[in-house]
Coordinates of C-alpha atoms in Angstrom, one line a residue:
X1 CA 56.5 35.7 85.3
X2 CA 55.3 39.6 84.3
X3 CA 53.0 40.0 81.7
X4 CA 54.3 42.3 78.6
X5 CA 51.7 44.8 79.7
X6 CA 53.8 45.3 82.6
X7 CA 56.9 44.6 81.5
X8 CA 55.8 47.6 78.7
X9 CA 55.2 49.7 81.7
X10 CA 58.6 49.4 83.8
X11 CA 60.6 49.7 80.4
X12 CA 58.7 53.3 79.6
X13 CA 59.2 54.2 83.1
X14 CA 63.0 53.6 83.1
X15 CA 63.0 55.7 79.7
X16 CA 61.5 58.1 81.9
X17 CA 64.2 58.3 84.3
X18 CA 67.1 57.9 81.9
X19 CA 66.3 61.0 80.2
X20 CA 65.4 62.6 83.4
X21 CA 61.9 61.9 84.1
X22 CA 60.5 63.5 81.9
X23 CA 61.0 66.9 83.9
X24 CA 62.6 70.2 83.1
X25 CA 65.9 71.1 84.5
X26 CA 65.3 74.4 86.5
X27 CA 66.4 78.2 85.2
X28 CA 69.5 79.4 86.0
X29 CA 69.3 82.4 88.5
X30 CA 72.0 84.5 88.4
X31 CA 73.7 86.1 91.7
X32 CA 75.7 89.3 89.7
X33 CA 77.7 92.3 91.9
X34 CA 74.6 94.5 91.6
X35 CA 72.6 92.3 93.7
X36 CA 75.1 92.4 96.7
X37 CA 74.2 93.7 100.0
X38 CA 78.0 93.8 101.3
X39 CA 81.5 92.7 100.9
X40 CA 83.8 91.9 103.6
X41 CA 87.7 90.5 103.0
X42 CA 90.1 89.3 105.7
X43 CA 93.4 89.2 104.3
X44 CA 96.6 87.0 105.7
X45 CA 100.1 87.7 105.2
X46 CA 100.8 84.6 103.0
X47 CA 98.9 84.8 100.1
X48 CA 95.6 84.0 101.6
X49 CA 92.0 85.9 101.9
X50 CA 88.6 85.1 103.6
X51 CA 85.8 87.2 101.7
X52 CA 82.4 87.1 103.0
X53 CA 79.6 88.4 99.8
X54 CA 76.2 88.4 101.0
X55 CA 73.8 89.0 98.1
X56 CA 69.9 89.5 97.6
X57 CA 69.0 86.5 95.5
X58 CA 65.4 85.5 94.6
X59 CA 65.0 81.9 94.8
X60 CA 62.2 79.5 93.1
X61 CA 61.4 76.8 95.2
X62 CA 62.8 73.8 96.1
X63 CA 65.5 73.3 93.3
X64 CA 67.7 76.1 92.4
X65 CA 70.6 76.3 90.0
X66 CA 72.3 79.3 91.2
X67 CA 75.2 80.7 89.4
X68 CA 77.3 82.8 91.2
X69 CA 79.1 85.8 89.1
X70 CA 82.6 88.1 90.1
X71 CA 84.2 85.6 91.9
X72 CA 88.1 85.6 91.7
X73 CA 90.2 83.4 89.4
X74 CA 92.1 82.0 92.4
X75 CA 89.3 80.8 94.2
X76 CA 89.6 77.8 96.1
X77 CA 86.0 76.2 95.2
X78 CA 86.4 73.5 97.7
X79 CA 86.1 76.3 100.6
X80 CA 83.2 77.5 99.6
X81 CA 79.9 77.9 102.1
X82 CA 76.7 78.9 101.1
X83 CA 74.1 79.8 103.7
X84 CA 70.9 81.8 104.2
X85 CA 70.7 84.8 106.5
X86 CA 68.4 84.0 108.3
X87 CA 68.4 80.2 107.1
X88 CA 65.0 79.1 106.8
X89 CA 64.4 75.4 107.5
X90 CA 64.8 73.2 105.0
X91 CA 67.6 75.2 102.9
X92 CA 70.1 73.1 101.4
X93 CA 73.1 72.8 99.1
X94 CA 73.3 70.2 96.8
X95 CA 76.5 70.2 94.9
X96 CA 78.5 73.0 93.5
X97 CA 80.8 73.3 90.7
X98 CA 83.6 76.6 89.7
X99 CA 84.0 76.8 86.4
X100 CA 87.7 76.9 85.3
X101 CA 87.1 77.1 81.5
X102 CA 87.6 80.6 80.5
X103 CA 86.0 82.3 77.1
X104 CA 88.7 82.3 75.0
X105 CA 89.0 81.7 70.7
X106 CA 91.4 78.7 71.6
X107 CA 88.3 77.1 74.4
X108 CA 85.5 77.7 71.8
X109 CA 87.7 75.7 69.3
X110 CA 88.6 72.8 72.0
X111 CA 85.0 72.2 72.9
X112 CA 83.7 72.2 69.3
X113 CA 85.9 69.0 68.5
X114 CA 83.4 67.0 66.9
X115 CA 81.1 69.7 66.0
X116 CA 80.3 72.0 63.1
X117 CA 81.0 74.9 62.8
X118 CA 81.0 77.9 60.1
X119 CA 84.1 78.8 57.6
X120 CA 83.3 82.7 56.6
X121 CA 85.9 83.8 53.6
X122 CA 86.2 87.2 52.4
X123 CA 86.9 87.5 48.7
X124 CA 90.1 89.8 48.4
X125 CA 89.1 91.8 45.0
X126 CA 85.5 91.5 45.5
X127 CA 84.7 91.6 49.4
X128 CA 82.2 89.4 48.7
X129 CA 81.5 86.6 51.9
X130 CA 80.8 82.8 51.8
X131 CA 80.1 80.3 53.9
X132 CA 80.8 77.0 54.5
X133 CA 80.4 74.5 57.0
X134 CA 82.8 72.1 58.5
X135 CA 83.5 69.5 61.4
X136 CA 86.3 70.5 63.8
X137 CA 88.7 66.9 63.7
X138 CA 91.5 68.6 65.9
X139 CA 92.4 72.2 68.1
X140 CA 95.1 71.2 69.8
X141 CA 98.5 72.2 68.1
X142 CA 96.3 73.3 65.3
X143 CA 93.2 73.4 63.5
X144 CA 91.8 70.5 61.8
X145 CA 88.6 71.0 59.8
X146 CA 87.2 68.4 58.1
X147 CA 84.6 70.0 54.7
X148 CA 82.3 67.8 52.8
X149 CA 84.7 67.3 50.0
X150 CA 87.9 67.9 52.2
X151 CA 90.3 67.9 54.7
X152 CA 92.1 71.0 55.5
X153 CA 94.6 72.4 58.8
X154 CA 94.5 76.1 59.8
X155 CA 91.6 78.8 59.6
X156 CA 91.0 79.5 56.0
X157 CA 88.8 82.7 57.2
X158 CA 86.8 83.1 60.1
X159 CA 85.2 80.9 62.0
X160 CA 81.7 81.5 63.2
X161 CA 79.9 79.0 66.6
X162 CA 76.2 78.7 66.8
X163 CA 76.1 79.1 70.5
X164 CA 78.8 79.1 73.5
X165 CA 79.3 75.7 74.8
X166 CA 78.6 74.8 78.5
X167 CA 80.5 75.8 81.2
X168 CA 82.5 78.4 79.2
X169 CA 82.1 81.8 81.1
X170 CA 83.4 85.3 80.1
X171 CA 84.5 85.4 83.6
X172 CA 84.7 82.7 87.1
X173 CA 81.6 82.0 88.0
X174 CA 80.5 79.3 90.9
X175 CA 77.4 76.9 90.1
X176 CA 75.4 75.9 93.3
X177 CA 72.6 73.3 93.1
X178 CA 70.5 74.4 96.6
X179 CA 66.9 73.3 97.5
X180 CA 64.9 76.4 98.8
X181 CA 62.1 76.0 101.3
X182 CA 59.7 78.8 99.8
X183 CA 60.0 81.0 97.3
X184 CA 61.1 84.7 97.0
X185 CA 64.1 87.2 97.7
X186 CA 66.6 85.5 100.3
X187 CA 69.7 86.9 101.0
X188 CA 72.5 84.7 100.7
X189 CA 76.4 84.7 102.0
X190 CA 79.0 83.3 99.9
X191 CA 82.1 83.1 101.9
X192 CA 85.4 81.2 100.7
X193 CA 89.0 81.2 100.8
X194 CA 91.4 82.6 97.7
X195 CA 94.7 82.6 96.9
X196 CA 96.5 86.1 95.1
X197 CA 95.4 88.8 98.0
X198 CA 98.1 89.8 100.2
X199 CA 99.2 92.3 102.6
X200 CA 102.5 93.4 104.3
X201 CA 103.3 96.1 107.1
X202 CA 105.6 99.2 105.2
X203 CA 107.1 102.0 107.7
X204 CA 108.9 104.8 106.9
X205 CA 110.6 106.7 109.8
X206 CA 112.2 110.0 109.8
X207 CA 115.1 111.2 112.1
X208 CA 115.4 114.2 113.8
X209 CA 118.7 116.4 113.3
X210 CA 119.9 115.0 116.7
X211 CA 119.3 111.7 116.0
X212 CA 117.4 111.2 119.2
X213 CA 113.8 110.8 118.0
X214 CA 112.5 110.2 115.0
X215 CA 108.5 110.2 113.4
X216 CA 107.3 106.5 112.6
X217 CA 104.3 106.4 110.2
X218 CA 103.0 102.4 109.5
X219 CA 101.7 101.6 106.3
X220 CA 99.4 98.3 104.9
X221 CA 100.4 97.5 101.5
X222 CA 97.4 95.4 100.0
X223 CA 98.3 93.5 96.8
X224 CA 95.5 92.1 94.7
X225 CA 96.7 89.2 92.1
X226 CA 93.4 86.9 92.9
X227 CA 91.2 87.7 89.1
X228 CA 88.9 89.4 90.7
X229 CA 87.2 93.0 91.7
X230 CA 86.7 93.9 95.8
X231 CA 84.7 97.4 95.2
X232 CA 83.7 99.4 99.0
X233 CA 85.0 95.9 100.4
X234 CA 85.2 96.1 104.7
X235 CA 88.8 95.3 105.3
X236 CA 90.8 93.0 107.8
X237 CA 93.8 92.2 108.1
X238 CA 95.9 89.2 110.7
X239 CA 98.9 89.9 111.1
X240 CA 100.5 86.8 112.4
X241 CA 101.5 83.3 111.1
X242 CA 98.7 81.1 110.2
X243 CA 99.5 77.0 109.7
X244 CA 98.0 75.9 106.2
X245 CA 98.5 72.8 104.6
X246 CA 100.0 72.9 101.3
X247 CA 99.2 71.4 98.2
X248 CA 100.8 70.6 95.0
X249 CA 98.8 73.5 93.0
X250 CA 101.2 75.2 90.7
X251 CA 101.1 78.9 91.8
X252 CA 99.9 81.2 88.6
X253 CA 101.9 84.0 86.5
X254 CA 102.6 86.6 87.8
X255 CA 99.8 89.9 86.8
X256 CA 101.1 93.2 86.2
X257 CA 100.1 96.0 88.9
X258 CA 99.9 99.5 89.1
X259 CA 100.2 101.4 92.5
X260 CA 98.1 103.8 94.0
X261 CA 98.5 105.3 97.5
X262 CA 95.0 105.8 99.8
X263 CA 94.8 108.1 102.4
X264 CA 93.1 106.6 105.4
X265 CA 92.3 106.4 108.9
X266 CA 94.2 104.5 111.6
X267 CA 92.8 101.1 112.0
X268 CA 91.2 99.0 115.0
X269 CA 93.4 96.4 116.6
X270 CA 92.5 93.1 118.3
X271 CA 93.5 90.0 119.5
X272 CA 92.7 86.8 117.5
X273 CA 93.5 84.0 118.9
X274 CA 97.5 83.8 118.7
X275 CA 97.5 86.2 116.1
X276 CA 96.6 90.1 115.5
X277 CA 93.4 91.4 113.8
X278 CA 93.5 95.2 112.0
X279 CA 90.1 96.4 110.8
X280 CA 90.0 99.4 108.6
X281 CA 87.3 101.8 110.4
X282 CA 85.6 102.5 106.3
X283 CA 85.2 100.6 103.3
X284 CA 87.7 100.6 100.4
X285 CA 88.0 99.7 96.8
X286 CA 90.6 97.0 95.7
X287 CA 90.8 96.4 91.9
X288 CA 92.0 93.2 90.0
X289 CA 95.7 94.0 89.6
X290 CA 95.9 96.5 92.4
X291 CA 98.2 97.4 94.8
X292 CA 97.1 100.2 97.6
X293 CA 98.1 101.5 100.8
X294 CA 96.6 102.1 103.7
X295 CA 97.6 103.9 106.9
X296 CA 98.3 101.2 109.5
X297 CA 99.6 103.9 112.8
X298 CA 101.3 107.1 113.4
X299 CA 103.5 107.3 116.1
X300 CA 105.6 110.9 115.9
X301 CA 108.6 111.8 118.1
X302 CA 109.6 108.4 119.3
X303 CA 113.1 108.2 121.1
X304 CA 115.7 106.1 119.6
X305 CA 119.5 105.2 120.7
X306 CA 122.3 104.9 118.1
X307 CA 124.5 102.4 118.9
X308 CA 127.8 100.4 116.8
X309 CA 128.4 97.2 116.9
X310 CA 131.6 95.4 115.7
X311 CA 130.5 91.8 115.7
X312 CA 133.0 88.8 115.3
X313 CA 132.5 85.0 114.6
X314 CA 133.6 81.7 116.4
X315 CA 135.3 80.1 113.8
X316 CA 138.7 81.6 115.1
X317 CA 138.9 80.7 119.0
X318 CA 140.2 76.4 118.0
X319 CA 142.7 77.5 115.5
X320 CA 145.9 79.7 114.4
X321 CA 144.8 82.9 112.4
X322 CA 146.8 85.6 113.3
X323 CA 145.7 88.4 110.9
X324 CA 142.5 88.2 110.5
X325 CA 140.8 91.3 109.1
X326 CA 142.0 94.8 108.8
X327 CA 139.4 97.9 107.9
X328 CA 136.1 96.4 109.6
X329 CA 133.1 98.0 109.1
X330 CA 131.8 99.0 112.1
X331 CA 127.7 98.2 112.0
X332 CA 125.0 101.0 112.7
X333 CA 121.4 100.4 114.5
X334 CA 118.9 102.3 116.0
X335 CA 116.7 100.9 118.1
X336 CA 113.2 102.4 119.7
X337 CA 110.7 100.5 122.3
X338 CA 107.3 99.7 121.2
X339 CA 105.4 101.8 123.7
X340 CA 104.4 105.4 124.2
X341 CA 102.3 107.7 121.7
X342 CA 100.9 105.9 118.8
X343 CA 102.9 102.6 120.0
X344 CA 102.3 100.2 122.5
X345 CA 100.1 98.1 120.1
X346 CA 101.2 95.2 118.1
X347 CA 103.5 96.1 115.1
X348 CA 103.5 93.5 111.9
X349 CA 106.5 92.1 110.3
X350 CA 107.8 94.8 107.4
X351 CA 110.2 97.0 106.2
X352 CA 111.2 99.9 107.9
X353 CA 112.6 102.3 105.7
X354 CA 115.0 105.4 107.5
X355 CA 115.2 109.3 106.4
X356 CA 116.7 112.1 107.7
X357 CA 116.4 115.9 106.0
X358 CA 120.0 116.8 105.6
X359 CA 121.3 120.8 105.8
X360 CA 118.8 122.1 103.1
X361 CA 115.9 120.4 104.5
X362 CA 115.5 117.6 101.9
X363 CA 114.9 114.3 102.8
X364 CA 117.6 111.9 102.3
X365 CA 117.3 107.9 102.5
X366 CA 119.7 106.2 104.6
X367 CA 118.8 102.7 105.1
X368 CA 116.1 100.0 105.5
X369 CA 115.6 96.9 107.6
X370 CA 113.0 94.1 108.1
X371 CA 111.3 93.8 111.4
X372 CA 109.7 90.4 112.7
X373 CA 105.8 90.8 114.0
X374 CA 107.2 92.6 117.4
X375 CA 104.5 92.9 120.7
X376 CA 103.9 95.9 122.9
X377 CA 106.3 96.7 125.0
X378 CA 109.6 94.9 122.9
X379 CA 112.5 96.6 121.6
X380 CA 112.7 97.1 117.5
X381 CA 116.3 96.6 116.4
X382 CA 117.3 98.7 113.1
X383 CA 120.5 97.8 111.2
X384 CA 120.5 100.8 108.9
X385 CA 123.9 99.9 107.5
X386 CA 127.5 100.3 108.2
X387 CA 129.4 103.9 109.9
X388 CA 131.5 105.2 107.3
X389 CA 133.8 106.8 110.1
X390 CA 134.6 103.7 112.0
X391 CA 136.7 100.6 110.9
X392 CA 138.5 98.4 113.4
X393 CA 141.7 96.3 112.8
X394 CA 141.5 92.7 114.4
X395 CA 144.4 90.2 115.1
X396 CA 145.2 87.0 117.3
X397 CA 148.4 87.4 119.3
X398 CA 148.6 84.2 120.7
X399 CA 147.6 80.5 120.3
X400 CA 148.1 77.5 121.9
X401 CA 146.5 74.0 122.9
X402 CA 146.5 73.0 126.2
X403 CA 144.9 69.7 126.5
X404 CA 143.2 66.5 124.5
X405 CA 143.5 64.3 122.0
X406 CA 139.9 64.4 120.6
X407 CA 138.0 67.2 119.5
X408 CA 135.6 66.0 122.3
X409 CA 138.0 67.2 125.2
X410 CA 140.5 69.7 123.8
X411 CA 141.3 73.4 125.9
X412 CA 142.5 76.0 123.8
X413 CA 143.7 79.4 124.7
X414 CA 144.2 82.4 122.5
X415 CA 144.8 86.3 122.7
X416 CA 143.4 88.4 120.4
X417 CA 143.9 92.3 120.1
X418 CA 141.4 94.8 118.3
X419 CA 142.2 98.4 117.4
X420 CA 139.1 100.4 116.6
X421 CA 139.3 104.0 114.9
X422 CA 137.0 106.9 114.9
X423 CA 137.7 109.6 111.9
X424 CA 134.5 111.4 113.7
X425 CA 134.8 114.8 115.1
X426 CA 133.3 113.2 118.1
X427 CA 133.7 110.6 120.6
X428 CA 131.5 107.1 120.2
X429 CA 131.3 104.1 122.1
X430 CA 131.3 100.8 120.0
X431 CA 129.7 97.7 121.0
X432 CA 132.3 95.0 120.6
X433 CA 130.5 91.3 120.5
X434 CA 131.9 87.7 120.2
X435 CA 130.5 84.8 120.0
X436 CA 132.7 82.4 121.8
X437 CA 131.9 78.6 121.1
X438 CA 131.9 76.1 123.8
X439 CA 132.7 76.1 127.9
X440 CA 134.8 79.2 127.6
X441 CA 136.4 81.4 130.8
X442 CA 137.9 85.2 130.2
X443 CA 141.5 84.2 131.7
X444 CA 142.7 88.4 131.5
X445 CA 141.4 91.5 129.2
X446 CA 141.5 95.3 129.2
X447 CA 138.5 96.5 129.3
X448 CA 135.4 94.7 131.6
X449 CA 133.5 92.3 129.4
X450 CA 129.8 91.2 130.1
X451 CA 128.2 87.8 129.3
X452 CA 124.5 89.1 127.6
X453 CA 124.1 85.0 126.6
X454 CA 126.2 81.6 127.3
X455 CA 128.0 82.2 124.1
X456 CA 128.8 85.8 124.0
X457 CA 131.0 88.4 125.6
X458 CA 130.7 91.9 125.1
X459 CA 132.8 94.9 125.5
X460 CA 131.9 98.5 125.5
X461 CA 134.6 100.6 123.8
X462 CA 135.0 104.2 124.2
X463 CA 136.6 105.6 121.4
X464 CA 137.7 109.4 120.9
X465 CA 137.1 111.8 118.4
X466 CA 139.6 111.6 115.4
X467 CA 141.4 108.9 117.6
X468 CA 142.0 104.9 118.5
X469 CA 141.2 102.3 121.1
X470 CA 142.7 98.9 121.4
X471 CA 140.9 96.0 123.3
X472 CA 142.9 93.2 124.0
X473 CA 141.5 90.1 126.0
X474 CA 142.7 86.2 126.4
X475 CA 139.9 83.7 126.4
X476 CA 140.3 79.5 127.2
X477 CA 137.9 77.2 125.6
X478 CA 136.7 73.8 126.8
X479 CA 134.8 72.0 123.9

């Protein structure tokens, strides 16, 4: 059995380590922007960013409580890694927490519930101030302050806080308990992943007066909706389409932005892995609620073609629909090949916006379309909208079934007729292209078709200036 000596002794020593021992918690040491050595952000096309911030810190030993300033709002705190360059042995995180809680009149009334706080009224007629003091009962939906004589809702006058409660910040901040080996400066990397940065690929092209080459010029357009500041930040960007696992998170209001256009050199590209790395050859600036450009490549006098397409559906080759559409719009592309001068390199997904100067040299928009991330070498497809100047008429002439009882064995065959227009003042050849369903065989037509896929025939139509061509064809299908 202990003696109460002893049993004195272990109950003083668990006082101890109930109120910690006895021992002082260690000084914050703050990590602000004017202590960092670089900056470095790799930006993803879907709302995602790595930034690297390496820092000069100066560490006490062993325990640390490190708070971490100007990191963005949309941080994602569980990505965080915290590392010494060079690491000395020894150096160690311990836990690390990202405040949330922002300063606001509405927090510092939340986490005084239960607390006193100061009433300040200003006399109207007099101006004269008093003071009283007052438990907060209730914030939420309203102020409930509870007096020494009484209860009362709302803010009588202004309320005054004796100090600001823990872990309200003025701004994000990330708290990091580490163990340092030895004292002194160390610097320190803070990198982590955050949502609200974002990039896309922009091009504007301009056509020549023939029409046969045109001057492409790429842009980056960074957006930055993350809460935070990037100032002479080294810039990547992947271009590519990166797996991520999603989460529930609720995505956050949209920030207002204001645009600003850079001037900049081409940039570095790379392979990464199965995606595309650009790296900006200087640093930039990218402030909270930004968006800039940057130039991404020049490429000047690439050819293009011009070609019209009338495209039809499939819907039409198992059934009876003799007129089907009169005054088509005739589709109009142009199309380039990703090599040659300025090309040849990877091109990100985007918009591609078209101009062309018309007779008094002003330059005059006439269309835009969305490219997929296309590699060296491929062919970039341009539907800039449709020709004004050709319209086709298209009608089936003749329908019949020839066999089954199912629609797992029947054989239909159908005649169709299409009577394309040109009111140009010059000749163009139209693209005609149908998508036949099933096991299909061209039984007689006018013009040769070709067979570009299993499920398409295509015709190339010559039609003259100010004048008319008719293509007529019969087709059986086997489904």
């Amino acid at each position: 059995m202990l003696n109460k000596k002893l049993l004195k002794t272990m109950i003083a020593g668990l006082a101890l380590v109930a109120h910690g021992g006895g021992a002082a918690a260690p000084a914050e040491v703050v990590a602000s922007a004017a202590d960092r050595q670089s900056l470095a952000i790799t930006i993803y096309n879907d709302d995602l960013a790595l930034v690297k911030d390496v820092r000069r810190v100066r560490l006490a030993r062993d325990v640390n409580q490190l708070v971490w300033h100007e990191v963005p709002a949309q941080m994602r705190p569980e990505t965080a890694q915290l590392r010494s360059t060079p690491g000395p042995a020894g150096f160690r995180v311990q836990e690390q927490h990202f405040d949330f809680d922002r300063l606001t009149p509405e927090q510092m009334l939340e986490k005084h519930v239960g607390r006193e706080v100061i009433v300040i009224r200003t006399h109207p007629s007099t101006g004269v101030e008093t003071r009283e003091t007052a438990v907060v009962l209730a914030a939420s939906g309203g102020v409930v302050l509870q007096f020494a004589d009484r209860v009362e809702t709302g803010v009588p006058g202004r309320l005054a806080f004796s100090s600001v409660p823990a872990g309200l910040r003025a701004k994000p901040a990330l708290d990091i308990s580490l163990v340092a080996p030895v004292p002194g400066a160390q610097t320190l990397e803070l990198s982590y992943l955050t949502g609200g940065l974002s990039w896309r690929a922009d091009y504007v092209a301009e056509l020549d007066e023939r029409e046969e080459r045109l001057d492409l010029n790429g842009w980056a357009t960074l957006t930055n909706q993350s809460g935070g500041a990037y100032p002479e930040a080294r810039l990547q960007l992947v271009a590519g389409n990166v797996n991520r696992v999603r989460d529930a998170r609720p995505l956050p209001e949209a920030m207002a932005m204001s645009a600003k256009v850079a001037d900049a050199p081409e940039m570095h590209q790379e392979s990464l892995f199965e995606y595309h790395l650009y790296t900006l050859p200087r640093v930039i600036g990218l402030a909270e609620n930004q968006t800039k450009q940057v130039a991404l490549m020049t490429a000047p006098g690439v050819p293009v073609k011009k070609r019209f397409l009338l495209e039809g559906a499939g819907y039409y080759y198992s059934g009876q629909h003799p007129e089907l559409d009169r005054g088509i719009k005739t589709g109009v592309f142009v199309e380039f090949d990703n090599r040659g001068e300025g090309l040849g390199v990877p091109l990100p997904g985007g918009v591609v916006r078209v101009y062309k100067r018309d007779s008094a040299g002003a330059a005059q928009f006439i269309g835009e379309a969305r490219i997929n991330h296309t590699p060296r070498n491929e062919t970039v497809r341009l539907k800039l909208g449709d020709a004004f100047d050709l319209t086709a008429d298209k009608k089936q002439i003749a329908f019949q079934k020839l066999a089954g009882t199912s629609r797992h064995n029947q054989v239909f065959e159908s005649a169709y007729e299409i009577v394309l227009k040109n009111a140009k003042q010059e000749a163009v050849t139209v693209t005609v292209r149908e998508p036949v369903p099933g096991d299909w065989t061209m039984v007689s037509e006018s013009l040769p078709h070709t067979r570009p896929a299993a499920g398409t025939a295509e015709w190339q139509v010559r039609v003259p200036a100010g004048g008319k061509n008719t293509l007529s064809y019969r087709v059986r299908v086997r489904y």
